[in-house]
Tab-separated table of C-alpha atoms in Angstrom:
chain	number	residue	atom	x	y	z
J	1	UNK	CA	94.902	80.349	114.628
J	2	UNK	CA	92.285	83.104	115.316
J	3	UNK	CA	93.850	86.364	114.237
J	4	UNK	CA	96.973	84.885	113.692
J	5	UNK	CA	99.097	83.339	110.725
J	6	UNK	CA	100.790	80.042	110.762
J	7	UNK	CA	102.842	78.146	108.898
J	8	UNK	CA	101.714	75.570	106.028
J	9	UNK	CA	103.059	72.921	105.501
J	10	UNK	CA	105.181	73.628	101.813
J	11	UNK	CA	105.332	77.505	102.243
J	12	UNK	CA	102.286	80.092	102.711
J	13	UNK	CA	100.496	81.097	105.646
J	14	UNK	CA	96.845	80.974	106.965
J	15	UNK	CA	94.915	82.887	108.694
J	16	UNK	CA	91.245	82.486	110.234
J	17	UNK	CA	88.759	86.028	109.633
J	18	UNK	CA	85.374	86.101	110.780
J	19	UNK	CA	82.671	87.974	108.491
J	20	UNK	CA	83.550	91.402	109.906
J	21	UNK	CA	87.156	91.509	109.561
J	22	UNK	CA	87.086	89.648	106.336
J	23	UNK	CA	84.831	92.851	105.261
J	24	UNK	CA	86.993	95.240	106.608
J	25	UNK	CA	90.378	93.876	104.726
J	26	UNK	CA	88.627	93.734	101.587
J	27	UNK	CA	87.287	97.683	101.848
J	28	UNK	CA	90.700	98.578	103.168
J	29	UNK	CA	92.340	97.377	100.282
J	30	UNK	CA	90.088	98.947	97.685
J	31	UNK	CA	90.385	102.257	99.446
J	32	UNK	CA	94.044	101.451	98.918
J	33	UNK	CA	93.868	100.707	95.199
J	34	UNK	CA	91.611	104.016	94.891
J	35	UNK	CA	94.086	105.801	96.434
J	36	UNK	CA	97.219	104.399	94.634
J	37	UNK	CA	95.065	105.262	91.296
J	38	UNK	CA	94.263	103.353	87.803
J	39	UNK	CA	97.526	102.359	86.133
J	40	UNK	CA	98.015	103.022	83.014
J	41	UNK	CA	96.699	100.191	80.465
J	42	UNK	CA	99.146	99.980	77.475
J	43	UNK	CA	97.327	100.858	74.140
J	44	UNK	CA	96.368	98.040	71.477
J	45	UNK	CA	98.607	98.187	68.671
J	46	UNK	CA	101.067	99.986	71.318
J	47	UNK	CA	104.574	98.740	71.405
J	48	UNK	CA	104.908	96.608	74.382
J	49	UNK	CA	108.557	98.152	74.740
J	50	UNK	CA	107.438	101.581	74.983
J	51	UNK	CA	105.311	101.235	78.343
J	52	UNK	CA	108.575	99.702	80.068
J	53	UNK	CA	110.247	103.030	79.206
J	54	UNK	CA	107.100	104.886	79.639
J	55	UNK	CA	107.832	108.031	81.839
J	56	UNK	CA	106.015	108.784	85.138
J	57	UNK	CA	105.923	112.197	87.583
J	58	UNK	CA	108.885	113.729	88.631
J	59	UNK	CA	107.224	115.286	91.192
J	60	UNK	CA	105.942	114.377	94.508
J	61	UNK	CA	102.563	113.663	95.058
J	62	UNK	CA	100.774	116.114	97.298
J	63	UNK	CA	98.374	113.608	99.083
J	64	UNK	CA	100.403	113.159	102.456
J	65	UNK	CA	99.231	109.801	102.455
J	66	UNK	CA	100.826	108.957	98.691
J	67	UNK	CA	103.819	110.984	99.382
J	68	UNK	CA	104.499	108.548	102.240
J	69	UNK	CA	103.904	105.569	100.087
J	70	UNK	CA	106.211	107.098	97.051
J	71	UNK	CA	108.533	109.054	99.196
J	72	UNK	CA	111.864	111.058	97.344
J	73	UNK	CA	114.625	108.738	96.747
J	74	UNK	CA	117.258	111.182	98.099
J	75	UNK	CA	115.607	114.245	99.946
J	76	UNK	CA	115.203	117.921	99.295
J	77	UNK	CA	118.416	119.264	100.970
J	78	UNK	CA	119.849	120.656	97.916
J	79	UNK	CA	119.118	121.529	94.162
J	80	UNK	CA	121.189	118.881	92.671
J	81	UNK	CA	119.491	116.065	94.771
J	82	UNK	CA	115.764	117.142	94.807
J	83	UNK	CA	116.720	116.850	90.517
J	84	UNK	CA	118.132	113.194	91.141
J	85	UNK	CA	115.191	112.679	93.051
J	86	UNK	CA	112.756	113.589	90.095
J	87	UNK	CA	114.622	111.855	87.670
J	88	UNK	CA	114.271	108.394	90.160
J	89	UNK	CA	111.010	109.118	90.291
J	90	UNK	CA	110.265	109.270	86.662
J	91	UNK	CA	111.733	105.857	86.062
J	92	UNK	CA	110.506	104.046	89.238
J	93	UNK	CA	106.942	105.312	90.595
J	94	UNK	CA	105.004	103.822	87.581
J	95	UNK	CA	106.183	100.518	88.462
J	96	UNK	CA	106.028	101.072	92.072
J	97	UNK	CA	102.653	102.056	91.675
J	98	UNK	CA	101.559	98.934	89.637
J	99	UNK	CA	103.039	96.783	92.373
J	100	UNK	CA	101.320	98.246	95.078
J	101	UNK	CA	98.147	97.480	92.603
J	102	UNK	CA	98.903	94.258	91.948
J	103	UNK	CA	98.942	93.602	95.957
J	104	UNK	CA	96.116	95.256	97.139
J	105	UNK	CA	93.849	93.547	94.190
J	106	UNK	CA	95.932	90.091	95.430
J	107	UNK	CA	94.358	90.682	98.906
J	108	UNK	CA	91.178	91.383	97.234
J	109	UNK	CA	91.073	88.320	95.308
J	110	UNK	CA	91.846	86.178	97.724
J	111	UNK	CA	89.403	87.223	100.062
J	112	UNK	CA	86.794	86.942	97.119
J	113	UNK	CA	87.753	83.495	96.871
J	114	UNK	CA	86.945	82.451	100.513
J	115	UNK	CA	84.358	79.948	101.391
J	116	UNK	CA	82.618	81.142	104.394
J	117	UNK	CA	81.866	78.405	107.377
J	118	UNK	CA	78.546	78.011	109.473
J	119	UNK	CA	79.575	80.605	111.883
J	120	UNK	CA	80.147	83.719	108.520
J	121	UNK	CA	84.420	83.325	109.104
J	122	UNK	CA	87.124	81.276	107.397
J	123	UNK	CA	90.189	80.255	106.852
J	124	UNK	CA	92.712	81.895	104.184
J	125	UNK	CA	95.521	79.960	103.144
J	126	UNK	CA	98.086	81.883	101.049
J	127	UNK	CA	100.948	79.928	98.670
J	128	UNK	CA	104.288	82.298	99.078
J	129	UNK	CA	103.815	84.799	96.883
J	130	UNK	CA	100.362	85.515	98.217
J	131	UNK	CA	101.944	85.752	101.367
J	132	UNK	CA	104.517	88.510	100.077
J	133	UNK	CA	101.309	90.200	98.193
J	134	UNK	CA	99.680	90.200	101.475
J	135	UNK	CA	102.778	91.567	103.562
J	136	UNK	CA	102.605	94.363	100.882
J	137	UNK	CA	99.464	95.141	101.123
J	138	UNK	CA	99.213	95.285	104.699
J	139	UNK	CA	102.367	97.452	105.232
J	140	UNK	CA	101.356	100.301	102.450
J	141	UNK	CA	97.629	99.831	104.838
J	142	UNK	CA	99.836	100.573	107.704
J	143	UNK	CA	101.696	103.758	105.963
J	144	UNK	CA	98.632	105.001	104.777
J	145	UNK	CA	96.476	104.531	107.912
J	146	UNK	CA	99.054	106.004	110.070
J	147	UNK	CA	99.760	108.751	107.920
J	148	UNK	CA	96.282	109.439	108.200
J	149	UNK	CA	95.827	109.449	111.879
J	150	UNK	CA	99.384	111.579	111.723
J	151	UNK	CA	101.163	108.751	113.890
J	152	UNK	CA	104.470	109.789	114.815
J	153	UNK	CA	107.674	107.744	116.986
J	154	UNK	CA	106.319	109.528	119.204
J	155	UNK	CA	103.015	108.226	119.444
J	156	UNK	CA	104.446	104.631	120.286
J	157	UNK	CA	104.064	105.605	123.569
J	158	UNK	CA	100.328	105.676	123.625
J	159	UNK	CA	98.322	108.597	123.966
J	160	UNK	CA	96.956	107.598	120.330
J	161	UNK	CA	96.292	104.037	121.475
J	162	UNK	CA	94.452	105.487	124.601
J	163	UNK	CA	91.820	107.407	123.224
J	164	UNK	CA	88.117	107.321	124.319
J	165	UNK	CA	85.477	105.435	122.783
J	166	UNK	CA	84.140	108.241	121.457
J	167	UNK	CA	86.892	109.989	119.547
J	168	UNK	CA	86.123	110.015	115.780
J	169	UNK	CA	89.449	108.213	114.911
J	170	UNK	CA	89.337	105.585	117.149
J	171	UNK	CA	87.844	103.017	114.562
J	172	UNK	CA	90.838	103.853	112.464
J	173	UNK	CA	93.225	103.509	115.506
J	174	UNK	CA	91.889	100.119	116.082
J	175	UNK	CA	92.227	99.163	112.136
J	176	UNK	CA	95.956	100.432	112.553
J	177	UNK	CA	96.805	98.477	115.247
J	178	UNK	CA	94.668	95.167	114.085
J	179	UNK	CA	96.793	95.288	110.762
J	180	UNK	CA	99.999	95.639	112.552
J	181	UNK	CA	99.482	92.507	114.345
J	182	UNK	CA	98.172	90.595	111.487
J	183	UNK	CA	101.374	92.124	109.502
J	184	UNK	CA	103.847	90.892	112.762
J	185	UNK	CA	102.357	87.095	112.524
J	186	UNK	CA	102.781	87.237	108.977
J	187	UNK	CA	106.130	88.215	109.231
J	188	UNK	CA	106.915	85.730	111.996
J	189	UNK	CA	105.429	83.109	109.691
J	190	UNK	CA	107.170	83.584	106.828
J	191	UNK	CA	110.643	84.083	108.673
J	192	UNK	CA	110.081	80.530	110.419
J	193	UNK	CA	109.407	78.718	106.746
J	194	UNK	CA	112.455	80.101	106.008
């Protein structure tokens, strides 16, 4: 099972994480949640309606990173679509944002929750919808990371994956590729439960 998901019996997955990795999920995903941003908390007395219609940007954000998480519904080619765009946006990043929240804190928790063995790793199971929280998570990891590092189709042919120990952004390189993995077993799990 070391480093990759299987199956449990009923639905879920598990996964076994030693200290170190365990450490570096749970900072990746608060960097994530800092990134994403604090949602909005509706206001006591507030009508619970109102923050269902409640309005968000209509423009994109300017982080590269965020932009590739909340990318334009339609594209910039013309006038009339770049305004469809902004009015999609208004109505759907809010939510999309809370989502992407909600799964990043999911990863958190769950990691919280571990009990460590003798040797500092463990074992996380996940029930279903932790497992979908997780696949969340580590995909909008994946977007951001690579954005970051500026990975391109390109790039699949590995000059980024053959960098020298001493590059700067190997550490994130390795990160990038360690999540894909984890993210492909999940995947594979999940599709054989099915």
């Amino acid at each position: 099972m070391a480093g990759r998901f299987e199956a449990l019996p009923g639905g879920g997955a598990a996964v076994a994480l030693d200290e170190v990795e365990i450490s570096i999920l749970r900072s990746l995903a608060v960097q994530l949640m800092e990134l994403i941003g604090p949602g909005d908390e509706p206001v006591e007395g507030e009508d619970p309606l109102a923050a269902l219609f409640a309005e968000g940007p209509s423009e994109p954000p300017s982080d590269p990173a965020l932009k590739r998480l909340f990318p334009d519904a339609y594209g910039d080619e013309d006038e009339e679509l770049r305004a469809a765009a902004a009015d999609f946006r208004r109505y759907t990043e809010n939510d999309l944002r809370a989502r992407k929240r909600q799964d990043a804190l999911a990863v958190i928790r769950s990691l919280d929750g571990l009990a460590s063995d003798d040797e500092g790793g463990a074992v996380l199971k996940l029930t279903p919808d932790e497992s979908r929280s997780w696949l969340g998570a580590l995909n909008d990891l994946r977007l951001t990371i690579g954005t970051r590092l500026e990975v391109t189709d390109e790039d699949e042919s590995g000059e980024l994956y053959r960098l020298p120990d001493a590059d700067p952004r190997k550490p994130m390189v390795m990160a990038y590729l360690w999540l894909g993995a984890l993210q492909e077993s999940l995947v594979e799990t999940l599709m054989s439960g099915a």
